[in-house]
């Protein structure tokens, strides 16, 4: 009898010990599962970002070589679980769970393999292609980027196709087109024809904006278009300067209009495909401007990171380099094109501010604008696929109403 009690006590002690071990193991499992979910989610985020950004870069390179561009939609990743490993069980109960469940039966082995994520890549359907790729950019989206503080010169160079500059007093207006085919050598040394006339006018506008105060735009009369942003000289405002209000619904047939002092700027916007073609065109090699380091540079520059618009310090709008281990790891996008690997979107964490001493920030370590260009194009691609982006196209003619 004493032996029976002893055996029962030992069995109970073993069961309690098994439960304690099982509880600790379950906690370890929960922690491991949490880490795996987080790691998988971030890995999918990185993979999706890499795929979409690389698609933009690949089409820029196609445009640079005058080759057809192709756009595909990519679904999100779906992971249904599954794991690689083996399971040993007795009577259908895993050995690791014997502290919680008891059973009897045959001995067995079971193995499973990890499942790869499910996703779909396919060309856009006709209607989707028209709305996402070739439809002019929604004026509302331009306002989002403008009001959120993006560099005006980058938005003006990349998104605006043409502009009509109208004196508010009713004088003669100018029509300028942002044509990449007539932009060379960053539009310096007196080059003021064609696309360079547009570039120089937009640089003057950007400088004027940096020296002005923004005030509330008037509500347009019914059936008429009006400016979404109004700027006046500092100290001349009859209204208190304000932060930009959230964008409101606008007539998509109206051109984007900005009023600066006594000058109106009425702008027609590009489509996403136009922007990608524009960047690709600017990347075409100029025999009169050899690259100093073998990389491919855009023939147009934008304001350098960390520098004010009026500092006249610019970096290339876009730059493509031969891929290496560093660029594969750190650049925003890397693709294979014509049998070689290329990267664009170098990281740039530069910041410089010395009060009253602009020259202290002219150290030349500016990089390029490729990362911002890719971010902007990917953002427009994402917006164009959303429900709120489906809207009538803009008029192709700049009407003054």
Coordinates of C-alpha atoms in Angstrom, one line a residue:
X1 CA 0.0 0.0 0.0
X2 CA 2.9 2.3 0.9
X3 CA 4.4 1.5 -2.5
X4 CA 1.2 2.4 -4.3
X5 CA 1.0 5.8 -2.5
X6 CA 4.6 6.4 -3.3
X7 CA 4.1 5.7 -7.0
X8 CA 1.0 7.9 -7.1
X9 CA 2.9 10.7 -5.4
X10 CA 5.7 10.4 -8.0
X11 CA 3.2 10.3 -10.8
X12 CA 1.5 13.5 -9.5
X13 CA 4.9 15.2 -9.1
X14 CA 5.9 14.2 -12.6
X15 CA 2.6 15.5 -14.0
X16 CA 3.0 18.9 -12.2
X17 CA 6.5 19.2 -13.5
X18 CA 5.3 18.4 -17.0
X19 CA 2.6 21.0 -16.7
X20 CA 5.2 23.6 -15.5
X21 CA 7.5 22.7 -18.4
X22 CA 4.5 22.8 -20.8
X23 CA 3.5 26.3 -19.6
X24 CA 7.0 27.7 -20.1
X25 CA 7.1 26.0 -23.5
X26 CA 3.8 27.5 -24.5
X27 CA 5.0 30.9 -23.5
X28 CA 8.1 30.5 -25.6
X29 CA 5.9 29.4 -28.5
X30 CA 3.7 32.4 -28.2
X31 CA 6.7 34.7 -28.1
X32 CA 8.3 32.9 -31.1
X33 CA 5.0 33.2 -33.0
X34 CA 4.7 36.9 -32.3
X35 CA 8.2 37.5 -33.6
X36 CA 7.5 35.4 -36.7
X37 CA 4.3 37.3 -37.5
X38 CA 6.1 40.7 -37.1
X39 CA 9.1 39.5 -39.1
X40 CA 6.9 38.1 -41.9
X41 CA 4.7 41.2 -42.0
X42 CA 7.8 43.5 -42.3
X43 CA 9.3 41.1 -44.9
X44 CA 6.2 41.3 -47.0
X45 CA 6.1 45.1 -46.6
X46 CA 9.7 45.3 -47.8
X47 CA 9.1 42.8 -50.7
X48 CA 6.0 44.8 -51.9
X49 CA 7.9 48.1 -51.7
X50 CA 10.8 46.6 -53.6
X51 CA 8.5 45.2 -56.3
X52 CA 6.5 48.4 -56.9
X53 CA 9.5 50.7 -56.8
X54 CA 11.5 48.4 -59.1
X55 CA 8.6 48.5 -61.6
X56 CA 8.9 52.3 -61.7
X57 CA 12.7 52.2 -62.2
X58 CA 12.4 49.5 -64.9
X59 CA 10.0 51.6 -66.9
X60 CA 12.2 54.7 -66.5
X61 CA 15.0 52.7 -68.0
X62 CA 12.8 51.4 -70.8
X63 CA 11.8 55.0 -71.6
X64 CA 15.4 56.0 -71.6
X65 CA 16.1 53.4 -74.2
X66 CA 13.0 54.2 -76.2
X67 CA 11.5 50.8 -75.5
X68 CA 7.8 50.1 -74.7
X69 CA 6.8 50.5 -71.0
X70 CA 4.7 47.9 -69.3
X71 CA 2.7 48.2 -66.1
X72 CA 1.4 45.4 -63.9
X73 CA -0.8 45.3 -60.8
X74 CA 0.4 43.3 -57.8
X75 CA -1.9 42.0 -55.2
X76 CA -1.0 42.0 -51.5
X77 CA 0.7 38.9 -50.0
X78 CA -1.4 36.2 -48.4
X79 CA 0.2 33.7 -45.9
X80 CA -2.0 30.9 -44.7
X81 CA 0.4 29.5 -42.1
X82 CA 2.3 26.2 -42.3
X83 CA 5.8 25.6 -41.1
X84 CA 8.8 23.5 -42.0
X85 CA 9.6 20.7 -39.5
X86 CA 8.5 17.4 -38.0
X87 CA 6.0 16.4 -35.5
X88 CA 6.2 13.3 -33.3
X89 CA 3.0 12.1 -31.6
X90 CA 1.5 9.3 -29.6
X91 CA -2.1 8.7 -30.2
X92 CA -2.5 12.0 -32.0
X93 CA -1.0 14.0 -29.1
X94 CA 2.3 15.7 -29.8
X95 CA 5.0 14.7 -27.3
X96 CA 5.5 18.4 -26.4
X97 CA 1.8 18.5 -25.3
X98 CA 1.8 15.4 -23.0
X99 CA 1.9 17.7 -20.0
X100 CA -1.5 19.0 -21.0
X101 CA -3.2 16.1 -22.7
X102 CA -2.9 12.3 -22.2
X103 CA -3.8 9.7 -24.8
X104 CA -3.1 6.2 -25.9
X105 CA -2.5 4.8 -29.3
X106 CA 0.0 4.2 -32.0
X107 CA 3.3 6.0 -32.5
X108 CA 3.5 8.3 -35.5
X109 CA 5.6 10.9 -37.4
X110 CA 4.3 13.9 -39.3
X111 CA 6.2 16.5 -41.3
X112 CA 5.1 19.7 -43.0
X113 CA 6.7 22.3 -45.2
X114 CA 6.5 26.1 -45.1
X115 CA 4.1 27.6 -47.5
X116 CA 5.2 30.5 -49.8
X117 CA 3.1 33.6 -49.8
X118 CA 0.4 33.9 -52.5
X119 CA 0.3 37.0 -54.7
X120 CA -0.8 37.8 -58.2
X121 CA 1.0 39.9 -60.9
X122 CA -1.0 40.8 -64.0
X123 CA -1.3 43.5 -66.6
X124 CA -3.8 46.2 -65.9
X125 CA -7.2 45.8 -67.6
X126 CA -8.2 48.4 -70.2
X127 CA -10.3 50.6 -67.9
X128 CA -7.7 50.3 -65.0
X129 CA -4.9 51.1 -67.4
X130 CA -6.7 54.3 -68.6
X131 CA -7.5 55.4 -65.0
X132 CA -4.2 54.5 -63.3
X133 CA -1.5 55.0 -66.0
X134 CA -2.6 57.4 -68.7
X135 CA -5.2 59.7 -67.1
X136 CA -3.9 63.1 -66.1
X137 CA -3.1 63.4 -62.4
X138 CA -6.0 64.4 -60.2
X139 CA -5.7 68.1 -59.2
X140 CA -6.7 67.0 -55.7
X141 CA -3.6 64.8 -55.5
X142 CA -1.4 67.7 -56.6
X143 CA -2.9 69.7 -53.7
X144 CA -2.1 67.0 -51.2
X145 CA 1.5 67.0 -52.1
X146 CA 1.7 70.8 -52.4
X147 CA 0.1 71.4 -49.0
X148 CA 2.2 68.7 -47.3
X149 CA 5.4 70.6 -47.9
X150 CA 7.1 68.8 -50.8
X151 CA 9.7 70.9 -52.6
X152 CA 7.7 73.0 -55.1
X153 CA 10.4 72.8 -57.8
X154 CA 10.3 68.9 -57.8
X155 CA 6.4 68.9 -58.0
X156 CA 6.4 71.6 -60.8
X157 CA 9.1 69.9 -62.9
X158 CA 7.8 66.4 -62.6
X159 CA 4.0 66.7 -62.5
X160 CA 3.2 69.8 -64.5
X161 CA 3.0 69.3 -68.3
X162 CA 2.4 72.9 -69.3
X163 CA 1.6 76.3 -67.8
X164 CA -0.1 79.5 -68.8
X165 CA 1.3 82.5 -67.0
X166 CA -1.3 85.3 -66.9
X167 CA -0.9 88.8 -65.4
X168 CA -3.8 89.4 -63.0
X169 CA -4.2 92.9 -64.5
X170 CA -5.2 91.3 -67.9
X171 CA -1.9 91.7 -69.8
X172 CA -0.7 89.2 -72.4
X173 CA -0.1 85.7 -71.2
X174 CA 2.7 83.1 -71.9
X175 CA 2.2 79.4 -72.7
X176 CA 5.1 77.2 -71.8
X177 CA 5.5 73.5 -72.2
X178 CA 7.6 71.2 -70.1
X179 CA 9.3 69.3 -73.0
X180 CA 12.2 67.0 -72.0
X181 CA 13.4 67.0 -75.6
X182 CA 14.6 70.6 -75.3
X183 CA 16.1 70.4 -71.8
X184 CA 19.9 70.1 -71.7
X185 CA 22.7 71.0 -69.3
X186 CA 20.3 71.9 -66.5
X187 CA 19.0 74.9 -68.5
X188 CA 22.1 77.0 -67.6
X189 CA 24.4 79.2 -69.8
X190 CA 21.6 81.1 -71.4
X191 CA 19.5 78.1 -72.6
X192 CA 16.0 79.5 -72.4
X193 CA 14.2 77.8 -75.3
X194 CA 11.5 75.2 -75.3
X195 CA 11.4 73.1 -72.1
X196 CA 14.1 75.3 -70.6
X197 CA 11.8 78.3 -70.8
X198 CA 9.4 76.3 -68.7
X199 CA 12.1 75.2 -66.2
X200 CA 13.4 78.7 -65.7
X201 CA 9.9 80.1 -65.2
X202 CA 9.2 77.4 -62.6
X203 CA 12.4 78.1 -60.8
X204 CA 11.5 81.8 -60.6
X205 CA 8.0 80.8 -59.3
X206 CA 9.6 78.5 -56.6
X207 CA 11.9 81.4 -55.5
X208 CA 8.9 83.8 -55.4
X209 CA 7.0 81.3 -53.2
X210 CA 9.9 81.0 -50.8
X211 CA 9.7 84.8 -50.3
X212 CA 6.0 85.1 -50.0
X213 CA 3.2 84.4 -47.4
X214 CA 0.3 82.2 -48.1
X215 CA -3.2 83.5 -47.4
X216 CA -6.7 82.0 -47.7
X217 CA -7.8 81.5 -51.3
X218 CA -11.1 83.1 -52.2
X219 CA -14.1 80.8 -52.9
X220 CA -14.6 80.7 -56.7
X221 CA -17.9 81.8 -58.1
X222 CA -20.3 79.2 -59.3
X223 CA -19.3 77.8 -62.7
X224 CA -15.8 79.4 -62.5
X225 CA -12.4 78.2 -61.7
X226 CA -10.1 79.8 -59.1
X227 CA -6.7 79.4 -57.4
X228 CA -6.3 76.8 -54.7
X229 CA -3.3 78.7 -53.3
X230 CA -2.7 82.5 -53.0
X231 CA 0.6 84.1 -52.0
X232 CA 1.4 87.7 -51.3
X233 CA 4.5 89.6 -50.4
X234 CA 5.4 89.5 -46.7
X235 CA 3.6 92.1 -44.6
X236 CA 1.3 93.1 -47.4
X237 CA -1.5 90.6 -46.5
X238 CA -4.9 92.0 -45.4
X239 CA -5.5 88.5 -44.0
X240 CA -3.5 86.6 -41.5
X241 CA -1.3 84.0 -43.2
X242 CA -2.6 80.5 -42.5
X243 CA -1.7 76.9 -42.8
X244 CA -3.1 75.1 -45.8
X245 CA -6.7 73.8 -45.3
X246 CA -7.5 70.2 -46.1
X247 CA -8.1 69.9 -49.9
X248 CA -11.8 70.2 -50.8
X249 CA -13.6 68.8 -53.8
X250 CA -12.7 70.7 -56.9
X251 CA -13.9 70.7 -60.5
X252 CA -11.5 68.2 -62.2
X253 CA -11.9 70.1 -65.5
X254 CA -10.3 73.2 -64.0
X255 CA -6.6 73.6 -64.3
X256 CA -4.5 73.8 -61.2
X257 CA -4.2 77.5 -60.4
X258 CA -1.7 79.3 -58.1
X259 CA -1.8 83.1 -57.6
X260 CA 1.5 84.8 -56.6
X261 CA 1.3 88.5 -56.2
X262 CA -0.2 89.8 -59.5
X263 CA 0.5 86.7 -61.5
X264 CA -1.7 83.7 -62.1
X265 CA -0.2 80.3 -63.0
X266 CA -2.7 77.9 -64.6
X267 CA -1.2 74.4 -64.9
X268 CA -2.2 71.2 -66.8
X269 CA -0.9 68.0 -65.1
X270 CA 0.8 64.9 -66.6
X271 CA -0.3 61.3 -66.3
X272 CA 1.8 58.8 -64.4
X273 CA 3.1 57.4 -67.7
X274 CA 4.0 60.9 -68.9
X275 CA 6.0 61.4 -65.7
X276 CA 7.9 58.2 -66.1
X277 CA 8.6 58.9 -69.8
X278 CA 9.7 62.4 -68.9
X279 CA 12.3 61.1 -66.4
X280 CA 13.4 58.4 -68.8
X281 CA 13.9 61.0 -71.6
X282 CA 16.0 63.2 -69.3
X283 CA 18.2 60.1 -68.6
X284 CA 19.2 59.7 -72.2
X285 CA 22.9 60.1 -72.7
X286 CA 24.0 63.5 -73.9
X287 CA 27.3 63.2 -75.9
X288 CA 28.1 66.9 -75.0
X289 CA 27.9 66.2 -71.2
X290 CA 29.8 63.1 -70.3
X291 CA 29.2 61.6 -66.8
X292 CA 32.1 62.2 -64.4
X293 CA 31.8 58.8 -62.7
X294 CA 30.1 56.5 -65.2
X295 CA 26.7 56.8 -63.6
X296 CA 23.7 58.1 -65.6
X297 CA 22.4 61.5 -64.6
X298 CA 19.2 63.4 -65.5
X299 CA 19.9 66.5 -67.6
X300 CA 17.8 68.5 -65.1
X301 CA 18.4 69.4 -61.5
X302 CA 16.2 70.2 -58.5
X303 CA 16.9 71.9 -55.2
X304 CA 19.5 70.1 -53.1
X305 CA 18.2 68.5 -49.8
X306 CA 18.6 70.8 -46.9
X307 CA 19.0 73.9 -49.0
X308 CA 16.5 76.7 -49.4
X309 CA 15.0 77.3 -52.9
X310 CA 16.8 80.6 -53.3
X311 CA 20.2 79.2 -52.6
X312 CA 20.6 78.1 -56.3
X313 CA 22.1 74.8 -55.2
X314 CA 20.8 71.8 -57.2
X315 CA 21.3 68.1 -57.6
X316 CA 20.3 65.8 -60.5
X317 CA 16.7 65.0 -60.6
X318 CA 17.5 61.3 -61.1
X319 CA 20.6 59.1 -61.1
X320 CA 21.1 55.4 -62.0
X321 CA 24.2 53.5 -61.1
X322 CA 25.6 50.0 -61.8
X323 CA 24.4 47.8 -58.9
X324 CA 26.8 46.5 -56.4
X325 CA 26.5 44.9 -52.9
X326 CA 25.9 48.3 -51.3
X327 CA 23.3 49.5 -53.7
X328 CA 21.5 46.2 -53.6
X329 CA 21.2 46.6 -49.9
X330 CA 20.6 50.3 -49.4
X331 CA 19.1 51.9 -52.6
X332 CA 15.4 52.2 -53.0
X333 CA 15.2 50.0 -56.1
X334 CA 17.4 47.6 -58.1
X335 CA 16.4 45.9 -61.3
X336 CA 17.9 43.8 -64.1
X337 CA 17.7 45.5 -67.5
X338 CA 19.4 44.3 -70.7
X339 CA 21.2 41.6 -68.7
X340 CA 22.8 44.0 -66.1
X341 CA 21.8 45.1 -62.7
X342 CA 21.1 48.8 -61.9
X343 CA 20.2 50.7 -58.8
X344 CA 18.5 54.1 -58.1
X345 CA 17.4 56.0 -55.0
X346 CA 20.5 56.3 -52.9
X347 CA 19.9 56.9 -49.2
X348 CA 20.3 60.5 -48.2
X349 CA 20.0 61.5 -44.5
X350 CA 21.7 64.8 -45.0
X351 CA 20.6 67.8 -42.9
X352 CA 22.4 71.2 -42.5
X353 CA 21.3 74.4 -40.9
X354 CA 23.6 77.1 -39.6
X355 CA 21.7 80.3 -38.7
X356 CA 22.8 83.2 -40.8
X357 CA 25.5 81.2 -42.6
X358 CA 24.3 79.5 -45.7
X359 CA 27.8 78.9 -47.0
X360 CA 28.5 76.5 -44.1
X361 CA 26.1 74.0 -45.8
X362 CA 27.7 74.1 -49.2
X363 CA 29.7 71.0 -48.7
X364 CA 28.8 69.2 -51.9
X365 CA 27.5 66.0 -50.2
X366 CA 24.0 66.3 -51.6
X367 CA 23.5 63.1 -53.5
X368 CA 20.6 63.3 -55.9
X369 CA 16.8 63.4 -56.0
X370 CA 16.1 59.9 -57.1
X371 CA 14.6 58.6 -53.8
X372 CA 12.1 61.5 -53.7
X373 CA 11.2 60.9 -57.4
X374 CA 10.6 57.2 -56.8
X375 CA 8.6 57.9 -53.7
X376 CA 6.4 60.5 -55.5
X377 CA 5.8 58.2 -58.5
X378 CA 5.0 55.2 -56.3
X379 CA 2.6 57.4 -54.2
X380 CA 0.8 58.5 -57.4
X381 CA 0.5 54.9 -58.6
X382 CA -1.0 53.9 -55.3
X383 CA -3.4 56.9 -55.2
X384 CA -4.5 56.2 -58.8
X385 CA -5.5 52.6 -57.8
X386 CA -7.8 53.9 -55.0
X387 CA -11.5 54.4 -55.3
X388 CA -11.4 58.2 -54.8
X389 CA -9.0 58.5 -57.7
X390 CA -11.7 57.7 -60.3
X391 CA -12.7 61.0 -61.7
X392 CA -13.3 62.7 -65.1
X393 CA -10.1 63.7 -66.9
X394 CA -8.9 67.3 -67.1
X395 CA -9.5 69.4 -70.1
X396 CA -6.6 69.3 -72.5
X397 CA -7.0 73.1 -73.1
X398 CA -6.1 75.7 -70.5
X399 CA -9.2 77.8 -70.3
X400 CA -9.2 81.0 -68.4
X401 CA -12.6 81.1 -66.7

